[in-house]
GROMACS .gro file of C-alpha atoms in nm:
model
   97
    1MET     CA    1   0.772   4.758   0.586
    2LYS     CA    2   0.572   4.711   0.825
    3THR     CA    3   0.272   4.541   0.593
    4VAL     CA    4   0.527   4.300   0.354
    5THR     CA    5   0.653   4.182   0.679
    6ARG     CA    6   0.355   4.060   0.830
    7ILE     CA    7   0.244   3.945   0.521
    8LEU     CA    8   0.571   3.748   0.375
    9SER     CA    9   0.500   3.591   0.745
   10LEU     CA   10   0.132   3.507   0.704
   11ALA     CA   11   0.236   3.312   0.398
   12ALA     CA   12   0.529   3.109   0.500
   13LEU     CA   13   0.289   3.066   0.819
   14ALA     CA   14   0.050   2.922   0.590
   15LEU     CA   15   0.244   2.733   0.430
   16ALA     CA   16   0.439   2.474   0.674
   17PRO     CA   17   0.196   2.208   0.685
   18LEU     CA   18   0.246   2.137   0.314
   19GLY     CA   19   0.658   2.116   0.375
   20ALA     CA   20   0.583   1.933   0.660
   21ALA     CA   21   0.371   1.681   0.470
   22HIS     CA   22   0.555   1.686   0.224
   23ALA     CA   23   0.866   1.574   0.402
   24MET     CA   24   0.674   1.305   0.640
   25GLN     CA   25   0.546   1.160   0.324
   26GLN     CA   26   0.889   1.104   0.180
   27SER     CA   27   1.006   0.953   0.469
   28ALA     CA   28   0.715   0.682   0.451
   29SER     CA   29   0.790   0.643   0.123
   30LEU     CA   30   1.179   0.525   0.202
   31ARG     CA   31   1.038   0.255   0.526
   32CYS     CA   32   1.016  -0.010   0.382
   33GLY     CA   33   0.847  -0.369   0.592
   34ILE     CA   34   0.661  -0.683   0.581
   35VAL     CA   35   0.391  -0.678   0.725
   36ASN     CA   36   0.283  -1.078   0.791
   37PRO     CA   37   0.626  -1.228   0.795
   38THR     CA   38   0.463  -1.563   0.730
   39GLY     CA   39   0.257  -1.475   0.451
   40PHE     CA   40   0.573  -1.312   0.262
   41VAL     CA   41   0.743  -1.638   0.293
   42ASN     CA   42   0.380  -1.865   0.162
   43TYR     CA   43   0.439  -1.569  -0.149
   44VAL     CA   44   0.787  -1.716  -0.247
   45GLU     CA   45   0.711  -2.084  -0.163
   46GLU     CA   46   0.409  -2.062  -0.387
   47HIS     CA   47   0.598  -1.836  -0.685
   48LYS     CA   48   0.946  -1.873  -0.695
   49PRO     CA   49   1.030  -1.613  -0.802
   50THR     CA   50   1.369  -1.497  -1.003
   51LEU     CA   51   1.593  -1.203  -0.779
   52VAL     CA   52   1.452  -0.986  -1.082
   53GLU     CA   53   1.116  -1.064  -1.062
   54LEU     CA   54   1.081  -1.023  -0.676
   55LYS     CA   55   1.323  -0.698  -0.685
   56ALA     CA   56   0.967  -0.552  -0.891
   57ASP     CA   57   0.702  -0.664  -0.656
   58PHE     CA   58   0.884  -0.590  -0.373
   59SER     CA   59   1.123  -0.292  -0.473
   60CYS     CA   60   1.224  -0.175  -0.138
   61LEU     CA   61   1.304  -0.433   0.008
   62THR     CA   62   1.660  -0.518   0.039
   63ILE     CA   63   1.704  -0.912  -0.095
   64ILE     CA   64   1.971  -1.090   0.015
   65MET     CA   65   2.130  -1.339  -0.176
   66PRO     CA   66   2.333  -1.668  -0.088
   67GLY     CA   67   2.709  -1.588  -0.044
   68GLN     CA   68   2.623  -1.219  -0.009
   69ALA     CA   69   2.778  -1.060   0.312
   70THR     CA   70   2.561  -0.801   0.505
   71THR     CA   71   2.613  -0.615   0.783
   72LEU     CA   72   2.527  -0.747   1.161
   73GLU     CA   73   2.212  -0.481   1.294
   74TYR     CA   74   1.940  -0.579   1.392
   75ARG     CA   75   1.580  -0.464   1.224
   76HIS     CA   76   1.230  -0.447   1.349
   77ASP     CA   77   1.067  -0.337   1.035
   78ASN     CA   78   1.160  -0.705   0.831
   79SER     CA   79   1.341  -0.454   0.538
   80ARG     CA   80   1.554  -0.750   0.508
   81PHE     CA   81   1.510  -1.085   0.311
   82TYR     CA   82   1.725  -1.355   0.343
   83ALA     CA   83   1.683  -1.599   0.048
   84LYS     CA   84   1.690  -1.962  -0.038
   85THR     CA   85   1.804  -2.003  -0.419
   86ASP     CA   86   1.672  -2.294  -0.606
   87GLU     CA   87   1.984  -2.492  -0.868
   88TYR     CA   88   1.744  -2.200  -1.034
   89GLY     CA   89   1.875  -1.910  -0.949
   90ARG     CA   90   1.477  -1.889  -0.864
   91ILE     CA   91   1.404  -1.770  -0.483
   92VAL     CA   92   1.201  -2.093  -0.297
   93GLY     CA   93   1.264  -1.946   0.068
   94GLY     CA   94   1.379  -1.757   0.323
   95GLY     CA   95   1.366  -1.517   0.608
   96PHE     CA   96   1.383  -1.243   0.741
   97ASN     CA   97   1.639  -1.227   1.090
   0.00000   0.00000   0.00000
C-alpha cells in the first residue's frame, strides 16, 4: 500500500507543473492590451476599418462604439478602445480611456 501511495504522490508532483503552466497560459490569453496606443490609433486612422474588420484583427480588444454605454472602471492595460466613426460607420479614430 505504501508503494502505491508513493507512486501516486510522485505522479502528482511530476504533473503539477503541467497544470500550472496551462493555468498561466490560459490567463495570459485572456488578457489583452495594446502596447503601442499611438501606433494603434495611427493604424485605425490610416485603414479606417469597420467594426467587424477591427474585431477580426484585434479580437481580444473591447471596442466601444459612439453612444454605447460602459462601466466607469479605470483600465491600465489599453484593453478598451473608444471608437470615433465617420458617416459610413467606419472607425476613423478614437482613444483609450
